[in-house]
Tab-separated table of C-alpha atoms and ligand atoms in Angstrom:
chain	number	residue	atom	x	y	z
A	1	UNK	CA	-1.674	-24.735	5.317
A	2	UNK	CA	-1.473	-27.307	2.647
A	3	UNK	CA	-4.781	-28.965	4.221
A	4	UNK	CA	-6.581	-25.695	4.375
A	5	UNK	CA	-5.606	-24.916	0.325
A	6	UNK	CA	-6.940	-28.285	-0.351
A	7	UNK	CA	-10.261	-27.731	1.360
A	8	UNK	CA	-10.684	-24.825	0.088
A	9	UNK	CA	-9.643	-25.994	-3.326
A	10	UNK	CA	-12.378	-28.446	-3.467
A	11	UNK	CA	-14.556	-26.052	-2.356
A	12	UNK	CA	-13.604	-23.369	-5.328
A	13	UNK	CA	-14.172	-26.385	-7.485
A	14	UNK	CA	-17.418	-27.282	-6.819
A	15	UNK	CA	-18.702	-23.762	-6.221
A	16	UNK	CA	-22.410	-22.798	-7.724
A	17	UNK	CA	-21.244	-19.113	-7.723
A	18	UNK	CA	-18.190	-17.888	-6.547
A	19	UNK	CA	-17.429	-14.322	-5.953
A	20	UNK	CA	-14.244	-12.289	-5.038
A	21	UNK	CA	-14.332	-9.225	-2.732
A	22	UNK	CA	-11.181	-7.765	-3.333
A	23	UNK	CA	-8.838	-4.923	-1.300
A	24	UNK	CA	-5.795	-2.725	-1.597
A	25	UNK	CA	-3.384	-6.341	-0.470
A	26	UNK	CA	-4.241	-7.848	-3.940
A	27	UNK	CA	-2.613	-5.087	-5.578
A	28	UNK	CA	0.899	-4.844	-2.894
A	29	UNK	CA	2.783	-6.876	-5.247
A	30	UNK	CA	2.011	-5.336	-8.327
A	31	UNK	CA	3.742	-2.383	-6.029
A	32	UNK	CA	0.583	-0.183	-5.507
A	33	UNK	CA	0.813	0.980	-1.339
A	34	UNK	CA	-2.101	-0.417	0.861
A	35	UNK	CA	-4.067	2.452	2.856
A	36	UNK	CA	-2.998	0.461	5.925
A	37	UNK	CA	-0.472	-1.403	7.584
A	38	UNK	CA	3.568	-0.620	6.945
A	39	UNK	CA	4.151	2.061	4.752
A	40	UNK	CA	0.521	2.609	3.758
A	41	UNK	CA	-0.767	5.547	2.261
A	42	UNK	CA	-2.224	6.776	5.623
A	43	UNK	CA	0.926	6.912	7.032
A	44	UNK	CA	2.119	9.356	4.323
A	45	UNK	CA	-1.618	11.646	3.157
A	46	UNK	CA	-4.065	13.217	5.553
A	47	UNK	CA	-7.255	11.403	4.536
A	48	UNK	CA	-8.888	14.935	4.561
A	49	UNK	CA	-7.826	14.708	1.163
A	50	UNK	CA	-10.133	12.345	-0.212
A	51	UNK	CA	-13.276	14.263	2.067
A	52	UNK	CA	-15.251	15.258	-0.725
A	53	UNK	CA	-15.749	19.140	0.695
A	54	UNK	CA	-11.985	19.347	1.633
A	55	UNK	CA	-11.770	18.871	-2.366
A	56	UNK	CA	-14.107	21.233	-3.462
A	57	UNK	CA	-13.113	24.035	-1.533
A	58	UNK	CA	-9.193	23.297	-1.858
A	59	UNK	CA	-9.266	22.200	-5.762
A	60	UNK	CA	-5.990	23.324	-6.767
A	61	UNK	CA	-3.609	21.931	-3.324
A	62	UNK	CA	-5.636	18.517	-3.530
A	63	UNK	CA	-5.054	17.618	-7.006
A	64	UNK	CA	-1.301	17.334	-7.008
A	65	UNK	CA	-1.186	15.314	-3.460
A	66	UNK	CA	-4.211	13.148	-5.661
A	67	UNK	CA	-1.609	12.519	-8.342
A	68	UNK	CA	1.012	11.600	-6.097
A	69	UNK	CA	-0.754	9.193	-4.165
A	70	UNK	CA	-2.674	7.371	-6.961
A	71	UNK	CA	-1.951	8.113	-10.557
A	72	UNK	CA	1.745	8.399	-10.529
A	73	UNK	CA	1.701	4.189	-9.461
A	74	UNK	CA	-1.170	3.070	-10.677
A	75	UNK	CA	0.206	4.163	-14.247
A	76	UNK	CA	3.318	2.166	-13.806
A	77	UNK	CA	1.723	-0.865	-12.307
A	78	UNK	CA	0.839	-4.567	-13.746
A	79	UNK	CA	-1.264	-6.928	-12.597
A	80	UNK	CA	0.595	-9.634	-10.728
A	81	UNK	CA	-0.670	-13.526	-10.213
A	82	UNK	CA	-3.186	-13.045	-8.193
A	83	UNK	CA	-5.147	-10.512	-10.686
A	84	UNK	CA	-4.540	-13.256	-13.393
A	85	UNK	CA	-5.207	-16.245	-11.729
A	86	UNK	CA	-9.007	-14.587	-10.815
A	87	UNK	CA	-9.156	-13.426	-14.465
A	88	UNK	CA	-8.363	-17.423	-15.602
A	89	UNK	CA	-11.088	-18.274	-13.606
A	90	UNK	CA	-13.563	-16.020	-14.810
A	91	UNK	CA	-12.433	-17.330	-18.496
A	92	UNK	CA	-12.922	-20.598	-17.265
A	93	UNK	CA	-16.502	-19.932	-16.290
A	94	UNK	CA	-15.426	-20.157	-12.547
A	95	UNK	CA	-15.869	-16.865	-10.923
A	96	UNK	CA	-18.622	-15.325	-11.516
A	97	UNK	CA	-17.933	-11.737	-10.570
A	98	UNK	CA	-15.460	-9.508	-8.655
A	99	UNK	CA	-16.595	-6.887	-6.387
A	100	UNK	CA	-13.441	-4.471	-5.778
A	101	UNK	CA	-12.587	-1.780	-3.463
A	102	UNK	CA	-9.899	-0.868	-5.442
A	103	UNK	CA	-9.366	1.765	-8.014
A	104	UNK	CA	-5.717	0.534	-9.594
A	105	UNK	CA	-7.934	-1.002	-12.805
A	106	UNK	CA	-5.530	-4.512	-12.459
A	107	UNK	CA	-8.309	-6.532	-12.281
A	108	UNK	CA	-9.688	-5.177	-16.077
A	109	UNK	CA	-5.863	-5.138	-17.118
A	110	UNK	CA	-5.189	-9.349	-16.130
A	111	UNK	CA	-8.121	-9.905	-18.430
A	112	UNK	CA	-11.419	-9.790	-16.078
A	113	UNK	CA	-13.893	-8.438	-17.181
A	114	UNK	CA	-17.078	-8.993	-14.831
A	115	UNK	CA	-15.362	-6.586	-12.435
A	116	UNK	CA	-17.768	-4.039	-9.688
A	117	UNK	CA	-16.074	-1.158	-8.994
A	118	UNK	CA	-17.412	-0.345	-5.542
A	119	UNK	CA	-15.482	2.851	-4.846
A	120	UNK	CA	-15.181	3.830	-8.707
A	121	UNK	CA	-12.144	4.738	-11.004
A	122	UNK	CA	-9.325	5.877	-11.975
A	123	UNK	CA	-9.799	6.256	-15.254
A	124	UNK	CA	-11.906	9.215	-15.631
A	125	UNK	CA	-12.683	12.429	-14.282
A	126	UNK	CA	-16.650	14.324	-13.766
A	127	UNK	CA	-16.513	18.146	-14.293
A	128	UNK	CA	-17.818	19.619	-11.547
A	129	UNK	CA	-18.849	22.745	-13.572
A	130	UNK	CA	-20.347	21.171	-16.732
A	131	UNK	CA	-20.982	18.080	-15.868
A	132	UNK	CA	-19.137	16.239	-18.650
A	133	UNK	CA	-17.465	12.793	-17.594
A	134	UNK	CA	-14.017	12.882	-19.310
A	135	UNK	CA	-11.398	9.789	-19.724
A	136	UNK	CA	-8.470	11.386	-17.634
A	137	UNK	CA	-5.967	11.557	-20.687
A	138	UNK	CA	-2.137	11.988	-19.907
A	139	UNK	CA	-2.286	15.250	-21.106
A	140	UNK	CA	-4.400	16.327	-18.603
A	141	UNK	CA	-2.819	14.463	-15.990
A	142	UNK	CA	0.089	16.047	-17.021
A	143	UNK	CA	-1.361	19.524	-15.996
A	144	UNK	CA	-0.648	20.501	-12.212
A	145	UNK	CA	-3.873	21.585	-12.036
A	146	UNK	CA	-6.239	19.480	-14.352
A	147	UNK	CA	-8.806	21.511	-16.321
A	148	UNK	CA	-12.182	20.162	-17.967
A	149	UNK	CA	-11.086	20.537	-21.123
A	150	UNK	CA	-14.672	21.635	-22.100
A	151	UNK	CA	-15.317	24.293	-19.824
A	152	UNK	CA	-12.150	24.896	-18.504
A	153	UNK	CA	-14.022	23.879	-14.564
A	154	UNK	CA	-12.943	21.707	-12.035
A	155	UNK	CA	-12.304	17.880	-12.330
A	156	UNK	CA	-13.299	15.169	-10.095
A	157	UNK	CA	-11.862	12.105	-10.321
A	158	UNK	CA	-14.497	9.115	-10.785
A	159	UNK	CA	-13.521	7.316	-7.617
A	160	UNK	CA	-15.550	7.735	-4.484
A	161	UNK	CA	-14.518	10.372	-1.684
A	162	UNK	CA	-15.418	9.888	2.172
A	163	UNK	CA	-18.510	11.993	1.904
A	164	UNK	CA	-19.932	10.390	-1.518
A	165	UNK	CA	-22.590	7.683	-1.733
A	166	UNK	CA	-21.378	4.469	-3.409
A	167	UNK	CA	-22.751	4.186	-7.329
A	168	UNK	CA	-25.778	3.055	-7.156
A	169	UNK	CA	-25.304	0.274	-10.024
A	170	UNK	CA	-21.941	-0.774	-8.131
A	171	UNK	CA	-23.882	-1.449	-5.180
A	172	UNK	CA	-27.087	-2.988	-6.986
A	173	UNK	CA	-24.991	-5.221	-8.636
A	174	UNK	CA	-22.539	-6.679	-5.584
A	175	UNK	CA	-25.212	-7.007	-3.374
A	176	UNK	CA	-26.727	-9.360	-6.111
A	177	UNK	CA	-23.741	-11.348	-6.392
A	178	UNK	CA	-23.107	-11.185	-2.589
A	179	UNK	CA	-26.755	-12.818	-1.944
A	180	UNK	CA	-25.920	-15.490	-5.130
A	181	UNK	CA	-23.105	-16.906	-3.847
A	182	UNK	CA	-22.213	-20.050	-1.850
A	183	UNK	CA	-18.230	-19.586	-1.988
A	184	UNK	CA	-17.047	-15.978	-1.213
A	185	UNK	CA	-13.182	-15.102	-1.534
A	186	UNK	CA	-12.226	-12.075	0.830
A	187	UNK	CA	-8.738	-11.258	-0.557
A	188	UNK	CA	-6.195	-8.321	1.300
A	189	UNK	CA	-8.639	-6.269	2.642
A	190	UNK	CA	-8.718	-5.080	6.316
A	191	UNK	CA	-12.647	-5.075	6.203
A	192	UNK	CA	-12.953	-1.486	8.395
A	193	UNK	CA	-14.405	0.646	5.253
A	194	UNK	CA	-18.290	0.644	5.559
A	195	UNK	CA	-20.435	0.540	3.380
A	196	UNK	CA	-17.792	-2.183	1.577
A	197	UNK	CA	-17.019	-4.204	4.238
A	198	UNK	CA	-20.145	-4.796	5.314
A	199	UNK	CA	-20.911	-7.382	1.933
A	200	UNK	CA	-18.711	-10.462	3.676
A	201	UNK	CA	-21.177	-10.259	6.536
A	202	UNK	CA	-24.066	-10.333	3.910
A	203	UNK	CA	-22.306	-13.372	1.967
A	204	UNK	CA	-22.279	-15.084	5.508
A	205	UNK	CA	-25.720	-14.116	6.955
A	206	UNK	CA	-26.877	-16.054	3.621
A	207	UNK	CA	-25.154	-19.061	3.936
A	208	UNK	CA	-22.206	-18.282	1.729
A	209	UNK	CA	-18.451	-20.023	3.061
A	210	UNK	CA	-16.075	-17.577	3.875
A	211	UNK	CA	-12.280	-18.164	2.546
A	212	UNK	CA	-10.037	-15.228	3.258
A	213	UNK	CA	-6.777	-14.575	2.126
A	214	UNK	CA	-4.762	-12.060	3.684
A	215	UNK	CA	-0.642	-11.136	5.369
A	216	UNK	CA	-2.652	-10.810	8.575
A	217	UNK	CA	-6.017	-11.741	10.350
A	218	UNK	CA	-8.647	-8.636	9.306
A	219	UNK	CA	-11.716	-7.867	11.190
A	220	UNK	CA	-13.389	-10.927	9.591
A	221	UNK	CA	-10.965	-13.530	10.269
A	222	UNK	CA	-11.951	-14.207	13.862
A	223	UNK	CA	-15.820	-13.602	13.346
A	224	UNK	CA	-17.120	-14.927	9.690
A	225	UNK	CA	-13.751	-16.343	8.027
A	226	UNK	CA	-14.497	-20.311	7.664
A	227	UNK	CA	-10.888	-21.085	6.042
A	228	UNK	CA	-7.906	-18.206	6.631
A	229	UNK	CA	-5.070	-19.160	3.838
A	230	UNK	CA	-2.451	-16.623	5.692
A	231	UNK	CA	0.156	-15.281	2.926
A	232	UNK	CA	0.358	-13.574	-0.256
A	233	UNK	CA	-2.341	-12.966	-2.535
A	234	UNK	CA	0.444	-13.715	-5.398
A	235	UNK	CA	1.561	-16.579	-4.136
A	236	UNK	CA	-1.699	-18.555	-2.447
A	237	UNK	CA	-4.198	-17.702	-5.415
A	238	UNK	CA	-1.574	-19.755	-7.853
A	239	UNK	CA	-1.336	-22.671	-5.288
A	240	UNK	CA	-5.431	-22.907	-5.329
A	241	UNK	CA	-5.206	-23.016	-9.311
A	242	UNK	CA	-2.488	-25.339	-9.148
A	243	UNK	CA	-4.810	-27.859	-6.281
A	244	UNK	CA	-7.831	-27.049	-8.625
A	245	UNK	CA	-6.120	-28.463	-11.715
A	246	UNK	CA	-4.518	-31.601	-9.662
A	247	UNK	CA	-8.140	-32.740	-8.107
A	248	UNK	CA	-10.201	-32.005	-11.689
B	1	LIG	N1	-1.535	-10.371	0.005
B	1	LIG	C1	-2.691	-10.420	0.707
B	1	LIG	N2	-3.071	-9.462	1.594
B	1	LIG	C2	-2.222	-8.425	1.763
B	1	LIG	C3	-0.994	-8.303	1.070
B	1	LIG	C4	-0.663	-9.337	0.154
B	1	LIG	N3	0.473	-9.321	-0.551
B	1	LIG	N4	-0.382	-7.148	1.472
B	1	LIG	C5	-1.211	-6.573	2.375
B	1	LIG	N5	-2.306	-7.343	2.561
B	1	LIG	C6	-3.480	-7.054	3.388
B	1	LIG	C7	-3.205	-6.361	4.717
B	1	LIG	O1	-2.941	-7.325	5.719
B	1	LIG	C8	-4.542	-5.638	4.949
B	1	LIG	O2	-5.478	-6.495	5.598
B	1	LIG	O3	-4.271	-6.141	2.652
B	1	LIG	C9	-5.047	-5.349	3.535
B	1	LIG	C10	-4.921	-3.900	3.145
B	1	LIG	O4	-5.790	-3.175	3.974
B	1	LIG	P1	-6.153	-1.658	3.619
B	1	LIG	O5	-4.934	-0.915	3.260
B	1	LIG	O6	-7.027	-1.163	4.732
B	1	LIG	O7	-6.998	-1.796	2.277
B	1	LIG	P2	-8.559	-2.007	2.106
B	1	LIG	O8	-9.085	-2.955	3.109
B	1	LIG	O9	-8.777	-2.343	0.679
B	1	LIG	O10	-9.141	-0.531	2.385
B	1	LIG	C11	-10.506	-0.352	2.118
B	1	LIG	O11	-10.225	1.982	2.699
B	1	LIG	O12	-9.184	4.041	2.571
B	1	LIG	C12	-10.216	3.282	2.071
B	1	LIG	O13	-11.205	3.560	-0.035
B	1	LIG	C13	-10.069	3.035	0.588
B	1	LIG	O14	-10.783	1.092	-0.700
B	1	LIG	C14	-10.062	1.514	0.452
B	1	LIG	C15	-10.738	1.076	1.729
């Protein structure tokens, strides 16, 4: 392993522009559930619930299985070493952007800043009635049934549901920095979820090197992943900063 941090190392160092594609495994250690794998929010949810009619047309039983699966954690969790070393090396003038799948906002709260969110947020809600986009206060979290608190309509939160295209800006802008980039970081993400996980193969097809880091091998790791660093997000992210520092 040691070899494969240091090539990868050097290549992270000398990178032109280096991008992170992030999943739901970045986030296990700050204690937010993966959708796959042990314990993983499949296991528990139907993912009916996230099917953008299902929502519409069962508004007041979705919202309380939303809260329990996302905004009950995600309000409790911090950023863990991973999150900050990526932020560091944005600071640093590093890494030039990172395109997430998640919707846990750890990336903005370690300090990044140049962060895509591919399938949206948590931290606001469109009113399906009025149209408003509201931030999603904790008062109206705090209602078992959150209201617009306009109109009184129903509240969709800002992440995408199976069913709903990807933002457009979200996906003008990855694809950008997907095309731009010679080093691409693929970091705990299983890499089934299309449209997403299609943007490694797009890195590859032109001519970016693929370093993965992941618990287990993903769909990419036996087809486009030039160096797999097996292990924890929170602990392998630190050892490249540490190699980084040691070689510069
Ligand atoms: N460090 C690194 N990788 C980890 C860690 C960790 N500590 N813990 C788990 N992993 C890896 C798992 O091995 C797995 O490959 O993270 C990945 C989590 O996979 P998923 O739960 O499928 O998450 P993700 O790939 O982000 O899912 C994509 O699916 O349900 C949709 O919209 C949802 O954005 C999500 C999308």
């Amino acid at each position: 392993m040691n070899d494969s941090i240091s090539r990868a190392a050097n290549l992270i160092a000398s990178s032109k522009h280096l991008v992170a594609f992030t999943g739901a495994g970045i986030s296990a250690e700050s204690g937010i559930p993966t959708f796959r794998g042990p314990g993983g929010i499949w296991d528990k949810y139907d993912p009916v619930v996230l099917d953008i009619d299902y929502f519409i047309h069962h508004y007041e039983q979705v919202w309380p299985v939303i809260k329990d699966m996302f905004y009950t954690v995600i309000d409790r969790a911090q950023p863990n070493p991973a999150h900050y070393t990526l932020a560091r090396w944005e600071k640093e003038g590093l890494l030039k952007a990172i395109i997430t799948q998640n919707i846990d906002n750890l990336h903005q709260k370690a300090g990044s800043r140049n962060v895509i969110e591919y399938h949206g947020n948590t931290r606001q809600a469109v009113c399906l009635d009025c149209g408003r986009t509201v931030p999603l206060t904790k008062e109206i979290l705090a209602q078992d049934v959150p209201r617009c608190p306009h109109c009184g309509g129903r509240l969709k939160p800002d992440f995408v549901f199976f069913g709903e295209p990807i933002p457009a800006e979200a996906a003008q802008k990855s694809l950008e920095h997907t095309l731009k980039s010679d080093i691409y970081l693929v970091i705990g993400t299983t890499g089934i979820i299309m449209p997403a996980s299609l943007l490694p193969y797009e890195a590859k097809k032109n001519g970016a090197t693929i370093i993965e880091i992941n618990l287990n091998p993903s769909e990419y790791t036996g087809r486009i992943t030039d160096i797999f660093l097996q292990g924890k997000a929170g602990e392998i992210l630190p050892a490249l900063d540490t190699e980084i520092r040691r070689i510069q």
